[in-house]
Every structure is written in structure tokens, then in C-alpha cells.
Short mmCIF file of N, CA and C and ligand atoms in Angstrom, two decimals:
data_model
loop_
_atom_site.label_atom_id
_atom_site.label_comp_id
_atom_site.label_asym_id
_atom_site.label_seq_id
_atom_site.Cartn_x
_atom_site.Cartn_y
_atom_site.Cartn_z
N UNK A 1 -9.92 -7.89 -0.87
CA UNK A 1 -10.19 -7.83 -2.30
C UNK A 1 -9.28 -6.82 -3.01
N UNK A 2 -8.41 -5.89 -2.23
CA UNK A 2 -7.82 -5.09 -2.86
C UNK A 2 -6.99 -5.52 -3.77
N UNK A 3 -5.84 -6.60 -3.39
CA UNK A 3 -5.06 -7.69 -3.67
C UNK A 3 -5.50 -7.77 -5.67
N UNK A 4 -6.97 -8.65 -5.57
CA UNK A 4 -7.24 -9.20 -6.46
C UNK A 4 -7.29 -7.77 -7.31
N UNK A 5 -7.78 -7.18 -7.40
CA UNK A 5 -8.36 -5.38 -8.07
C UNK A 5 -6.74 -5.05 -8.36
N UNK A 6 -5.62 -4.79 -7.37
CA UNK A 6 -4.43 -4.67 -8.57
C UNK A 6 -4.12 -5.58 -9.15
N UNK A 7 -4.15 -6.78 -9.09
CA UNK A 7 -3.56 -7.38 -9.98
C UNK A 7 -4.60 -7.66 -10.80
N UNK A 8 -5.94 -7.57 -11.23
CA UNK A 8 -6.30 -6.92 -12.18
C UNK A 8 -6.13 -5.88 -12.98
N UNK A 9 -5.15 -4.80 -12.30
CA UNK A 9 -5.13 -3.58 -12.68
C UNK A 9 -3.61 -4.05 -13.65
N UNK A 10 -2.69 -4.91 -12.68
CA UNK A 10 -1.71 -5.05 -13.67
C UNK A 10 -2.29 -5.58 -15.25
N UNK A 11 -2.72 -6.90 -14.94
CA UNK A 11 -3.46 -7.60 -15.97
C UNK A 11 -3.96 -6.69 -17.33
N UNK A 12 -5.07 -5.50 -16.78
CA UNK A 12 -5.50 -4.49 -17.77
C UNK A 12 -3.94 -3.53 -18.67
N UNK A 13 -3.08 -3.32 -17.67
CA UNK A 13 -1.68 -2.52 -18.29
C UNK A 13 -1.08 -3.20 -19.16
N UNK A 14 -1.11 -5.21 -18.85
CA UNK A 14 -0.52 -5.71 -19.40
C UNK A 14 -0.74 -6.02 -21.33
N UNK A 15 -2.57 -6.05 -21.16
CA UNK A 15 -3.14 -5.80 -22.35
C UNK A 15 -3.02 -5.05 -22.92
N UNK A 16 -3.39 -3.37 -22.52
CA UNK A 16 -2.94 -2.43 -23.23
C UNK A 16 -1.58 -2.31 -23.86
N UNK A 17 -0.72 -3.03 -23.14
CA UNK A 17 0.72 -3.18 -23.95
C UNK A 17 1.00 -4.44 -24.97
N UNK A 18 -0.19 -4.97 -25.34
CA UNK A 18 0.00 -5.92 -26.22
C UNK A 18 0.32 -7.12 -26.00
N UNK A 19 0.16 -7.61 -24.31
CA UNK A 19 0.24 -8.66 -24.23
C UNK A 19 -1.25 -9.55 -24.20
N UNK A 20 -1.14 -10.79 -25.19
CA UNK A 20 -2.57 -11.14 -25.04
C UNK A 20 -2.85 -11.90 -24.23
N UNK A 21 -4.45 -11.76 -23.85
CA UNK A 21 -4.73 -12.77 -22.54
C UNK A 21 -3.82 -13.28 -21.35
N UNK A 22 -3.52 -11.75 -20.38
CA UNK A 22 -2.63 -12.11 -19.56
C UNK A 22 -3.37 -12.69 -18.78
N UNK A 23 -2.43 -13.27 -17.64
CA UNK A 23 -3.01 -14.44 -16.87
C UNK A 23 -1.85 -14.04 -15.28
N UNK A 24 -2.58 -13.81 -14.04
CA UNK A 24 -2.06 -13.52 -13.06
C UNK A 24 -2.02 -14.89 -11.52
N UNK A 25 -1.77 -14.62 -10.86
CA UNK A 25 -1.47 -15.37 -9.65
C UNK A 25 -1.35 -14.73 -8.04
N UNK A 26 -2.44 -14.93 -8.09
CA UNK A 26 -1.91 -14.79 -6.42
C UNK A 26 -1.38 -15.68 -4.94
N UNK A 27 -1.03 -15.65 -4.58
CA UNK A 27 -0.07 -16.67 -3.70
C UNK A 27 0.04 -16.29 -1.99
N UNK A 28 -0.99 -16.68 -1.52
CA UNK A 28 -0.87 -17.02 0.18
C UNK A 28 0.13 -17.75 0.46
N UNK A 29 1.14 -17.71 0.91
CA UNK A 29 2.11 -18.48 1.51
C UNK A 29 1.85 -19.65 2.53
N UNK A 30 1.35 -18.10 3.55
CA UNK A 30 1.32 -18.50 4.79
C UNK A 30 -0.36 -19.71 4.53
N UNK A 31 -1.10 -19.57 4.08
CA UNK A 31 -2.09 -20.42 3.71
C UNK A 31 -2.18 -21.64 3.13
N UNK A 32 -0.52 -21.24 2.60
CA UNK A 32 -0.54 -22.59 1.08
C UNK A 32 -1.78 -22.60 0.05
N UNK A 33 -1.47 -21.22 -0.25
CA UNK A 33 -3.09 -21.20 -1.04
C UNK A 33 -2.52 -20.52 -2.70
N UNK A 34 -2.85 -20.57 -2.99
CA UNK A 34 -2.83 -19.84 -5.09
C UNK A 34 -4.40 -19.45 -5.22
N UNK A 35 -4.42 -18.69 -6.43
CA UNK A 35 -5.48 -18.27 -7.01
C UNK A 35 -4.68 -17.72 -8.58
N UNK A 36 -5.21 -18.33 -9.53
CA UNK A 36 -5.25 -18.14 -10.47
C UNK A 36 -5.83 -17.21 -11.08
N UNK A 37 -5.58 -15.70 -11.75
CA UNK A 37 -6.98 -15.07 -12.05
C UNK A 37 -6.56 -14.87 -14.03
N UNK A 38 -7.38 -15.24 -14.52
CA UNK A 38 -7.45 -15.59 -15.85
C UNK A 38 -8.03 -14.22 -16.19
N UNK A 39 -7.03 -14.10 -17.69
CA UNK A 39 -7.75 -13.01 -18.47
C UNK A 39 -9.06 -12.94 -18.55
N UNK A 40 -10.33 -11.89 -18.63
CA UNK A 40 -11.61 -11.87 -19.13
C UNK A 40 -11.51 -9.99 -19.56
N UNK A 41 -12.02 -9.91 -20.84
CA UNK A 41 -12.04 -8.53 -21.30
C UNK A 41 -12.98 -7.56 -20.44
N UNK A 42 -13.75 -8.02 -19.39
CA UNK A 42 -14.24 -6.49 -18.42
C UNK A 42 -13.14 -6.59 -17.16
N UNK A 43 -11.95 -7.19 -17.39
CA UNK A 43 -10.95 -6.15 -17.04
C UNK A 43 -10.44 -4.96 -16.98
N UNK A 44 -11.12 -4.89 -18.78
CA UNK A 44 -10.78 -3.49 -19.12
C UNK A 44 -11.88 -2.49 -18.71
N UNK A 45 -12.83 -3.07 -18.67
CA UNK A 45 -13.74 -1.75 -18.18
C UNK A 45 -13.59 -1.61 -16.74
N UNK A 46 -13.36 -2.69 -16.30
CA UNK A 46 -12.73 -2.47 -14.73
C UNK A 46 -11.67 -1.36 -14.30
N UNK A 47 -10.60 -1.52 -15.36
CA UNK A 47 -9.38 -0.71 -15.02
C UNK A 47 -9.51 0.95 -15.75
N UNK A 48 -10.48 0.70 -16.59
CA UNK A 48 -11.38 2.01 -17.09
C UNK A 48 -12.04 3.18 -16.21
N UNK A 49 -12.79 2.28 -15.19
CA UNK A 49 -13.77 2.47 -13.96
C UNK A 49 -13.05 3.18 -13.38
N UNK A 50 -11.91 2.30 -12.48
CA UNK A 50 -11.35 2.47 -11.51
C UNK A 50 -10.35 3.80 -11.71
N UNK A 51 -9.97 4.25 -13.08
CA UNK A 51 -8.93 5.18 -13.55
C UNK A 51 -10.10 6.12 -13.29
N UNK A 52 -11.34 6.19 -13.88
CA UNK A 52 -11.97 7.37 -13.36
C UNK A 52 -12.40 8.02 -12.34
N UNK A 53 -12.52 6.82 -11.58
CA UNK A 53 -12.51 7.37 -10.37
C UNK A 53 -11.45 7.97 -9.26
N UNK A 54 -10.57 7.48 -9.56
CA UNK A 54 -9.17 7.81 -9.29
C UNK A 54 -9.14 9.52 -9.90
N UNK A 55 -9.76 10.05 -10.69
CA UNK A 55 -9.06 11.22 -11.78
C UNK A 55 -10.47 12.03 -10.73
N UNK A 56 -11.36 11.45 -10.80
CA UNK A 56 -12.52 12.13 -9.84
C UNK A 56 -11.90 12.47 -8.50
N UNK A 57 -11.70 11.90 -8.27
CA UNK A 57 -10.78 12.11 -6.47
C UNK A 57 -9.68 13.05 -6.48
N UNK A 58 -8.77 12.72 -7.73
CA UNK A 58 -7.75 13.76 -7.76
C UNK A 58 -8.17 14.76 -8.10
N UNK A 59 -8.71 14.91 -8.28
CA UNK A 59 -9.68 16.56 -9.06
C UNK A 59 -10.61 17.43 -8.11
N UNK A 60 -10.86 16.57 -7.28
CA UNK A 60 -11.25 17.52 -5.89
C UNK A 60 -10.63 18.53 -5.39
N UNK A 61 -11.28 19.44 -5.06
CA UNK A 61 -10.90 20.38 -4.56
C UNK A 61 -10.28 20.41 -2.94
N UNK A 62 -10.86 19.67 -1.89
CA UNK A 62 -10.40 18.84 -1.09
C UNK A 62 -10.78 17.45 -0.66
N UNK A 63 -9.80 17.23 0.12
CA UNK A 63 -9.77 15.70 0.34
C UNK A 63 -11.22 14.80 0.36
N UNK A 64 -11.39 13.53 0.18
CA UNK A 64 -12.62 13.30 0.87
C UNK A 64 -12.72 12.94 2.01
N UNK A 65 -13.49 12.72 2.98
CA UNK A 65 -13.87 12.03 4.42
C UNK A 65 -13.30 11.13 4.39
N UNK A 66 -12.48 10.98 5.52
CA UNK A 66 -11.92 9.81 5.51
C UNK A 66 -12.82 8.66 6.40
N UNK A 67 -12.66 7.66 5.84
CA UNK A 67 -13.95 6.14 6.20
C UNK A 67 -12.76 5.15 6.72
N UNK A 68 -12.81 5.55 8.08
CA UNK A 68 -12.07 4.70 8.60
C UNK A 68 -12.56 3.19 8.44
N UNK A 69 -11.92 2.04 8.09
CA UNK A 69 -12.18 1.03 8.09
C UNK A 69 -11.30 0.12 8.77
N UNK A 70 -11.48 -1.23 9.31
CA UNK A 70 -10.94 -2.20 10.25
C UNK A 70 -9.92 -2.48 9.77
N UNK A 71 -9.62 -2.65 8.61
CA UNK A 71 -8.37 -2.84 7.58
C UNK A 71 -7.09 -1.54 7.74
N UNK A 72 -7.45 -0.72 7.86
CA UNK A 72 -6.59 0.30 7.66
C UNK A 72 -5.64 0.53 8.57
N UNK A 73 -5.56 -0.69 9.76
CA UNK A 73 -4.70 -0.69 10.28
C UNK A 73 -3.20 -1.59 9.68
N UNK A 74 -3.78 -2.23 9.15
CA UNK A 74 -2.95 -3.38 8.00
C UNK A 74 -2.50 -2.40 6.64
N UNK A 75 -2.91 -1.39 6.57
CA UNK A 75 -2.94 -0.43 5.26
C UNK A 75 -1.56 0.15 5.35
N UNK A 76 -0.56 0.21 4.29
CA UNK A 76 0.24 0.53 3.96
C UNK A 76 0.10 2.05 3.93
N UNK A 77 -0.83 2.75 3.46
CA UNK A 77 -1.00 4.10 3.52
C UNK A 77 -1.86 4.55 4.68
N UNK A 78 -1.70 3.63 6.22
CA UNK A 78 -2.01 4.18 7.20
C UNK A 78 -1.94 5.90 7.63
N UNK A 79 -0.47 6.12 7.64
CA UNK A 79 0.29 6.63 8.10
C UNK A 79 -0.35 8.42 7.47
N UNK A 80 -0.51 7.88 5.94
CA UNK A 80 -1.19 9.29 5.52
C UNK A 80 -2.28 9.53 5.48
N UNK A 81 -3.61 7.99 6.05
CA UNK A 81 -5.00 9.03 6.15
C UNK A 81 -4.82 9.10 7.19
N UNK A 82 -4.61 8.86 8.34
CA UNK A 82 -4.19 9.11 9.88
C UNK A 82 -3.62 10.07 10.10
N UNK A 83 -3.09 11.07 9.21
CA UNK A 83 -2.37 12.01 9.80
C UNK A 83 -2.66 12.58 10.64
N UNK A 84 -3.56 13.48 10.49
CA UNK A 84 -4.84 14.25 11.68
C UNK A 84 -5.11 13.78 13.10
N UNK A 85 -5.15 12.56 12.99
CA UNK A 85 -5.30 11.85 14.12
C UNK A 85 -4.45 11.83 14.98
N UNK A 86 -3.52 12.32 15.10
CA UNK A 86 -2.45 11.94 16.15
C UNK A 86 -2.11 13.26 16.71
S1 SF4 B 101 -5.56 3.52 5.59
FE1 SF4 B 101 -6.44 4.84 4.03
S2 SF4 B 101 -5.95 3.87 2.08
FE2 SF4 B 101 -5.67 2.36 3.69
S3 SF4 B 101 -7.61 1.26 3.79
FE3 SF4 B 101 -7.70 2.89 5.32
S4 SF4 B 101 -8.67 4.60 4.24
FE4 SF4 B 101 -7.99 3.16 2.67
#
């Protein structure tokens, strides 16, 4: 679901810049699959949400626990909650 959540997140940037009712795509290749994700305005409270929580996290004083999950081996930012680990 991460996938879908940025490109919502683009979607919300894209509004704020005056584009109306953007409209995104996502594209499995390997699936032969699309997904269409159509403008809806709690985008914006979505990308609202998600900025605050983001500003909550950065504002910590330290890190949080890290929650290892099954995914995070596929995670592009493996490398930096794993640090410790190795
Ligand atoms: S590696 Fe880190 S950022 Fe990636 S899914 Fe796991 S906890 Fe989240």
C-alpha cells in the first residue's frame, strides 16, 4: 500500500500547485496490471495527516522503535533502519 499513499502524496502536491483533479496510475508490469487512482479531495487531508506525522517523528527527540516488518527486506531504506543490526 505504500506505492498507492505516494502517489497519492504526488496527486495532493499536484493540487496544491494548481493542477485540477489530478489523476495517477500505477503499473505492474510484471502482472500486466494498471490501477487507475482518480482525484478525490480527502487526498488532501490524507497528505495533511501524513505531513504531520512525518513533522511528529522528526521532532523527536530520539528515534522511534524500530518495527521490524516482513517487507523491509524489499525496503529501499533497509540499509538505514538496520543499521544496528549488523
Ligand atoms: S526498512 Fe525501515 S522504512 Fe523500510 S519498511 Fe522496514 S521499517 Fe519501514
Amino acid at each position: 500500500m505504500a506505492h498507492f499513499a505516494q502517489l497519492k502524496y504526488y496527486l495532493a502536491v499536484l493540487a496544491r500547485n494548481g493542477i485540477e483533479t489530478p489523476t495517477g496510475v500505477l503499473e505492474y508490469p510484471k502482472l500486466k496490471q494498471k490501477e487507475v487512482v482518480n482525484w478525490d479531495e480527502s487526498i488532501l487531508e490524507d497528505a495533511k495527516r501524513w505531513e504531520e506525522e512525518v513533522k511528529n517523528i522528526v521532532m523527536l527527540e530520539h528515534c522511534p522503535m524500530l518495527t521490524k516488518l516482513s517487507l523491509c527486506k524489499s525496503c529501499s531504506y533497509y540499509e538505514f533502519c538496520y543499521i544496528n543490526d549488523k
